[in-house]
């Protein structure tokens, strides 16, 4: 089955700075997504990463705060910009349509645990 | 909008006991997914359900797709310490593979 690797796995950042999280899938996938999981909470979709075009953001999330790139079928980045302590969360990359996974069975990276101080 | 209500929020059980959790939706789903998340990891898919009434097993785990298509259940039989984690139900909304997640059920198993 396809596997997602995320980097970094965790980071502690100063407020006002930005962090870029990388997501690499070991095979081509149809779709890639970014989720946020706030402490003790469930997962909330931030956006769909579209290959070669602007990401599609969910209500409450904007491109200026969470710019996303997806240059090809296996790689995406999420940047958390101008961070504040409220951005402290786990950020998860997800994909659909990879080998070994059903077409509607999203699979996930291990997550990036971000703490903003 | 669509919401998934998952219960119970947490469970503290003795090793060997059976566990049951459920998820209800305000609207119909065509697919139900059950994930497990362990500390420091991303969610891992346990069971996928595609048809109303479907009952699917994965080892000691059994999940059912409710007849009304608005609910789903996950049962774990004879729990063991490695069952500890947070279990999430999820379903696709709109189109394009986006998932909505339940609030999660945190399971603790006492040896």
mmCIF file of C-alpha atoms in Angstrom:
data_model
loop_
_atom_site.group_PDB
_atom_site.id
_atom_site.type_symbol
_atom_site.label_atom_id
_atom_site.label_comp_id
_atom_site.label_asym_id
_atom_site.label_seq_id
_atom_site.Cartn_x
_atom_site.Cartn_y
_atom_site.Cartn_z
ATOM 1 C CA UNK A 1 0.000 0.000 0.000
ATOM 2 C CA UNK A 2 1.057 3.575 -0.618
ATOM 3 C CA UNK A 3 2.737 5.326 2.296
ATOM 4 C CA UNK A 4 2.812 9.015 3.226
ATOM 5 C CA UNK A 5 5.819 10.634 4.855
ATOM 6 C CA UNK A 6 5.570 14.022 6.493
ATOM 7 C CA UNK A 7 8.389 16.332 7.497
ATOM 8 C CA UNK A 8 8.989 17.627 10.087
ATOM 9 C CA UNK A 9 7.295 15.250 12.509
ATOM 10 C CA UNK A 10 7.263 17.981 15.132
ATOM 11 C CA UNK A 11 8.482 21.518 15.639
ATOM 12 C CA UNK A 12 8.414 24.325 18.161
ATOM 13 C CA UNK A 13 8.160 27.722 16.506
ATOM 14 C CA UNK A 14 8.169 31.346 17.567
ATOM 15 C CA UNK A 15 5.015 33.346 17.044
ATOM 16 C CA UNK A 16 5.059 35.463 13.912
ATOM 17 C CA UNK A 17 7.180 32.989 11.956
ATOM 18 C CA UNK A 18 6.078 30.526 9.271
ATOM 19 C CA UNK A 19 6.580 26.790 8.947
ATOM 20 C CA UNK A 20 6.353 24.699 5.783
ATOM 21 C CA UNK A 21 5.332 21.069 6.159
ATOM 22 C CA UNK A 22 6.187 18.600 3.427
ATOM 23 C CA UNK A 23 4.142 15.588 2.411
ATOM 24 C CA UNK A 24 5.603 12.906 0.177
ATOM 25 C CA UNK A 25 3.677 9.872 -1.068
ATOM 26 C CA UNK A 26 5.683 6.903 -2.330
ATOM 27 C CA UNK A 27 3.388 6.439 -5.329
ATOM 28 C CA UNK A 28 1.072 8.546 -7.444
ATOM 29 C CA UNK A 29 -2.259 9.423 -5.889
ATOM 30 C CA UNK A 30 -5.381 11.029 -7.242
ATOM 31 C CA UNK A 31 -6.044 13.491 -4.478
ATOM 32 C CA UNK A 32 -4.208 15.039 -1.550
ATOM 33 C CA UNK A 33 -5.644 16.854 1.448
ATOM 34 C CA UNK A 34 -4.493 18.715 4.538
ATOM 35 C CA UNK A 35 -6.249 18.339 7.886
ATOM 36 C CA UNK A 36 -5.786 20.053 11.220
ATOM 37 C CA UNK A 37 -6.258 18.320 14.561
ATOM 38 C CA UNK A 38 -6.319 20.725 17.470
ATOM 39 C CA UNK A 39 -5.313 19.378 20.902
ATOM 40 C CA UNK A 40 -7.788 16.768 22.081
ATOM 41 C CA UNK A 41 -10.025 17.338 19.072
ATOM 42 C CA UNK A 42 -11.062 15.587 15.920
ATOM 43 C CA UNK A 43 -9.750 16.208 12.408
ATOM 44 C CA UNK A 44 -10.911 19.195 10.378
ATOM 45 C CA UNK A 45 -10.239 19.548 6.673
ATOM 46 C CA UNK A 46 -8.199 22.615 5.770
ATOM 47 C CA UNK A 47 -8.048 22.235 2.006
ATOM 48 C CA UNK A 48 -7.773 19.989 -1.018
ATOM 49 C CA UNK A 49 -4.355 20.286 -2.657
ATOM 50 C CA UNK A 50 -4.881 20.467 -6.405
ATOM 51 C CA UNK A 51 -2.072 19.493 -8.724
ATOM 52 C CA UNK A 52 -0.745 22.466 -10.643
ATOM 53 C CA UNK A 53 -3.427 24.871 -9.467
ATOM 54 C CA UNK A 54 -4.617 26.707 -6.377
ATOM 55 C CA UNK A 55 -5.837 24.641 -3.464
ATOM 56 C CA UNK A 56 -9.536 24.512 -2.585
ATOM 57 C CA UNK A 57 -10.037 25.793 0.952
ATOM 58 C CA UNK A 58 -12.767 24.881 3.393
ATOM 59 C CA UNK A 59 -14.812 27.474 5.217
ATOM 60 C CA UNK A 60 -12.699 29.201 7.846
ATOM 61 C CA UNK A 61 -9.369 28.585 6.141
ATOM 62 C CA UNK A 62 -7.694 31.026 3.740
ATOM 63 C CA UNK A 63 -4.787 30.887 1.354
ATOM 64 C CA UNK A 64 -2.901 33.745 2.995
ATOM 65 C CA UNK A 65 -2.732 31.839 6.263
ATOM 66 C CA UNK A 66 -2.290 28.326 4.843
ATOM 67 C CA UNK A 67 -0.649 28.471 1.414
ATOM 68 C CA UNK A 68 -0.525 25.041 -0.197
ATOM 69 C CA UNK A 69 1.419 23.710 -3.151
ATOM 70 C CA UNK A 70 1.099 20.492 -5.099
ATOM 71 C CA UNK A 71 3.545 20.472 -7.982
ATOM 72 C CA UNK A 72 3.005 16.814 -8.927
ATOM 73 C CA UNK A 73 1.029 13.674 -8.086
ATOM 74 C CA UNK A 74 3.168 12.625 -5.136
ATOM 75 C CA UNK A 75 4.157 15.791 -3.251
ATOM 76 C CA UNK A 76 2.466 18.658 -1.428
ATOM 77 C CA UNK A 77 3.416 21.343 1.059
ATOM 78 C CA UNK A 78 1.395 23.248 3.633
ATOM 79 C CA UNK A 79 2.723 26.484 5.101
ATOM 80 C CA UNK A 80 1.379 27.821 8.362
ATOM 81 C CA UNK A 81 2.014 31.564 8.094
ATOM 82 C CA UNK A 82 2.460 34.237 10.724
ATOM 83 C CA UNK A 83 1.918 31.697 13.466
ATOM 84 C CA UNK A 84 0.230 32.334 16.791
ATOM 85 C CA UNK A 85 -0.213 29.964 19.755
ATOM 86 C CA UNK A 86 -3.702 29.157 18.446
ATOM 87 C CA UNK A 87 -2.039 27.432 15.484
ATOM 88 C CA UNK A 88 -0.578 24.792 17.801
ATOM 89 C CA UNK A 89 -2.048 21.593 16.371
ATOM 90 C CA UNK A 90 -1.262 18.401 14.570
ATOM 91 C CA UNK A 91 -1.282 18.917 10.805
ATOM 92 C CA UNK A 92 -2.017 15.807 8.774
ATOM 93 C CA UNK A 93 -1.513 15.082 5.113
ATOM 94 C CA UNK A 94 -3.959 12.646 3.521
ATOM 95 C CA UNK A 95 -4.314 11.063 0.106
ATOM 96 C CA UNK A 96 -6.788 9.130 -1.981
ATOM 97 C CA UNK A 97 -6.409 6.835 -4.937
ATOM 98 C CA UNK A 98 -3.070 5.288 -4.166
ATOM 99 C CA UNK A 99 -2.202 1.646 -4.850
ATOM 100 C CA UNK A 100 -3.445 -0.718 -2.183
ATOM 101 C CA UNK A 101 -6.167 1.664 -1.042
ATOM 102 C CA UNK A 102 -9.787 1.807 -2.125
ATOM 103 C CA UNK A 103 -10.798 4.845 -4.144
ATOM 104 C CA UNK A 104 -12.706 6.359 -1.215
ATOM 105 C CA UNK A 105 -10.370 5.156 1.548
ATOM 106 C CA UNK A 106 -8.225 8.099 2.589
ATOM 107 C CA UNK A 107 -4.886 7.274 4.191
ATOM 108 C CA UNK A 108 -2.781 9.562 6.334
ATOM 109 C CA UNK A 109 0.745 10.592 7.138
ATOM 110 C CA UNK A 110 1.985 10.431 10.708
ATOM 111 C CA UNK A 111 1.276 14.101 11.227
ATOM 112 C CA UNK A 112 3.317 17.173 12.138
ATOM 113 C CA UNK A 113 2.940 18.265 15.737
ATOM 114 C CA UNK A 114 3.358 22.033 15.841
ATOM 115 C CA UNK A 115 3.767 24.048 19.007
ATOM 116 C CA UNK A 116 3.848 27.828 18.730
ATOM 117 C CA UNK A 117 5.379 29.744 21.635
ATOM 118 C CA UNK B 1 -24.056 21.169 7.266
ATOM 119 C CA UNK B 2 -23.374 17.520 7.871
ATOM 120 C CA UNK B 3 -22.266 16.473 11.318
ATOM 121 C CA UNK B 4 -21.135 13.180 12.787
ATOM 122 C CA UNK B 5 -21.948 12.521 16.429
ATOM 123 C CA UNK B 6 -19.815 9.810 17.937
ATOM 124 C CA UNK B 7 -20.320 8.195 21.322
ATOM 125 C CA UNK B 8 -19.161 7.487 23.853
ATOM 126 C CA UNK B 9 -16.464 10.139 24.093
ATOM 127 C CA UNK B 10 -14.251 7.865 26.175
ATOM 128 C CA UNK B 11 -14.244 4.372 27.594
ATOM 129 C CA UNK B 12 -12.224 2.783 30.383
ATOM 130 C CA UNK B 13 -12.476 -0.986 30.264
ATOM 131 C CA UNK B 14 -10.824 -4.104 31.582
ATOM 132 C CA UNK B 15 -8.783 -6.285 29.282
ATOM 133 C CA UNK B 16 -10.969 -8.985 27.782
ATOM 134 C CA UNK B 17 -14.142 -6.924 27.742
ATOM 135 C CA UNK B 18 -16.070 -6.141 24.579
ATOM 136 C CA UNK B 19 -16.398 -2.558 23.379
ATOM 137 C CA UNK B 20 -19.070 -0.866 21.333
ATOM 138 C CA UNK B 21 -19.147 2.632 19.908
ATOM 139 C CA UNK B 22 -21.383 4.327 17.411
ATOM 140 C CA UNK B 23 -21.666 7.229 15.062
ATOM 141 C CA UNK B 24 -24.774 9.020 13.846
ATOM 142 C CA UNK B 25 -25.238 11.559 11.119
ATOM 143 C CA UNK B 26 -27.780 14.251 10.412
ATOM 144 C CA UNK B 27 -27.808 13.160 6.772
ATOM 145 C CA UNK B 28 -27.261 10.082 4.643
ATOM 146 C CA UNK B 29 -23.792 8.726 3.938
ATOM 147 C CA UNK B 30 -22.842 6.314 1.158
ATOM 148 C CA UNK B 31 -19.636 5.234 2.858
ATOM 149 C CA UNK B 32 -18.619 4.845 6.473
ATOM 150 C CA UNK B 33 -14.994 4.612 7.510
ATOM 151 C CA UNK B 34 -13.565 3.695 10.901
ATOM 152 C CA UNK B 35 -10.043 4.832 11.843
ATOM 153 C CA UNK B 36 -7.782 4.318 14.835
ATOM 154 C CA UNK B 37 -5.243 6.899 15.931
ATOM 155 C CA UNK B 38 -2.454 6.072 18.342
ATOM 156 C CA UNK B 39 -0.391 8.754 20.108
ATOM 157 C CA UNK B 40 2.022 10.481 17.759
ATOM 158 C CA UNK B 41 0.581 8.831 14.681
ATOM 159 C CA UNK B 42 -1.908 9.609 11.969
ATOM 160 C CA UNK B 43 -5.234 7.792 11.713
ATOM 161 C CA UNK B 44 -5.096 4.289 10.273
ATOM 162 C CA UNK B 45 -8.078 2.859 8.430
ATOM 163 C CA UNK B 46 -9.606 -0.152 10.173
ATOM 164 C CA UNK B 47 -12.788 -0.873 8.260
ATOM 165 C CA UNK B 48 -14.610 0.631 5.275
ATOM 166 C CA UNK B 49 -18.352 0.110 4.737
ATOM 167 C CA UNK B 50 -20.089 0.758 1.439
ATOM 168 C CA UNK B 51 -23.623 -0.640 1.629
ATOM 169 C CA UNK B 52 -26.536 -0.142 3.991
ATOM 170 C CA UNK B 53 -26.800 -3.137 6.309
ATOM 171 C CA UNK B 54 -23.268 -4.268 5.562
ATOM 172 C CA UNK B 55 -21.465 -6.022 8.394
ATOM 173 C CA UNK B 56 -17.685 -6.256 8.015
ATOM 174 C CA UNK B 57 -15.038 -7.751 10.271
ATOM 175 C CA UNK B 58 -11.323 -7.165 10.617
ATOM 176 C CA UNK B 59 -9.997 -9.587 13.213
ATOM 177 C CA UNK B 60 -11.637 -8.759 16.531
ATOM 178 C CA UNK B 61 -13.239 -5.645 15.049
ATOM 179 C CA UNK B 62 -16.689 -5.652 13.509
ATOM 180 C CA UNK B 63 -18.420 -2.649 11.980
ATOM 181 C CA UNK B 64 -21.904 -2.223 10.602
ATOM 182 C CA UNK B 65 -23.408 0.252 8.163
ATOM 183 C CA UNK B 66 -26.838 1.179 9.520
ATOM 184 C CA UNK B 67 -29.928 0.475 7.457
ATOM 185 C CA UNK B 68 -30.968 4.116 7.532
ATOM 186 C CA UNK B 69 -27.509 5.080 6.186
ATOM 187 C CA UNK B 70 -27.317 7.620 8.975
ATOM 188 C CA UNK B 71 -25.418 5.545 11.479
ATOM 189 C CA UNK B 72 -22.632 3.053 11.952
ATOM 190 C CA UNK B 73 -21.319 0.903 14.786
ATOM 191 C CA UNK B 74 -17.900 -0.450 15.676
ATOM 192 C CA UNK B 75 -17.456 -3.341 18.062
ATOM 193 C CA UNK B 76 -14.208 -4.676 19.474
ATOM 194 C CA UNK B 77 -14.334 -8.087 21.075
ATOM 195 C CA UNK B 78 -12.045 -9.363 23.822
ATOM 196 C CA UNK B 79 -10.087 -6.118 24.116
ATOM 197 C CA UNK B 80 -6.329 -6.162 24.672
ATOM 198 C CA UNK B 81 -3.970 -3.392 25.821
ATOM 199 C CA UNK B 82 -2.854 -2.593 22.272
ATOM 200 C CA UNK B 83 -6.428 -1.590 21.418
ATOM 201 C CA UNK B 84 -5.744 1.645 23.304
ATOM 202 C CA UNK B 85 -6.166 4.710 21.110
ATOM 203 C CA UNK B 86 -8.739 7.058 19.687
ATOM 204 C CA UNK B 87 -11.280 5.615 17.273
ATOM 205 C CA UNK B 88 -12.873 7.901 14.709
ATOM 206 C CA UNK B 89 -15.769 7.377 12.383
ATOM 207 C CA UNK B 90 -15.663 9.301 9.119
ATOM 208 C CA UNK B 91 -17.682 9.748 5.988
ATOM 209 C CA UNK B 92 -17.258 11.555 2.688
ATOM 210 C CA UNK B 93 -19.193 14.777 2.168
ATOM 211 C CA UNK B 94 -19.869 16.673 -0.996
ATOM 212 C CA UNK B 95 -17.661 15.170 -3.665
ATOM 213 C CA UNK B 96 -13.972 14.879 -4.188
ATOM 214 C CA UNK B 97 -13.026 12.604 -1.342
ATOM 215 C CA UNK B 98 -13.302 15.094 1.499
ATOM 216 C CA UNK B 99 -14.000 13.482 4.854
ATOM 217 C CA UNK B 100 -15.910 14.630 7.892
ATOM 218 C CA UNK B 101 -14.884 13.011 11.172
ATOM 219 C CA UNK B 102 -16.712 12.184 14.364
ATOM 220 C CA UNK B 103 -15.406 13.558 17.640
ATOM 221 C CA UNK B 104 -13.612 10.322 18.443
ATOM 222 C CA UNK B 105 -13.874 7.675 21.165
ATOM 223 C CA UNK B 106 -10.832 7.409 23.393
ATOM 224 C CA UNK B 107 -10.355 3.840 24.552
ATOM 225 C CA UNK B 108 -8.310 2.894 27.595
ATOM 226 C CA UNK B 109 -7.753 -0.777 28.427
ATOM 227 C CA UNK B 110 -6.632 -1.831 31.878
ATOM 228 C CA UNK B 111 -4.548 -5.013 31.894
#
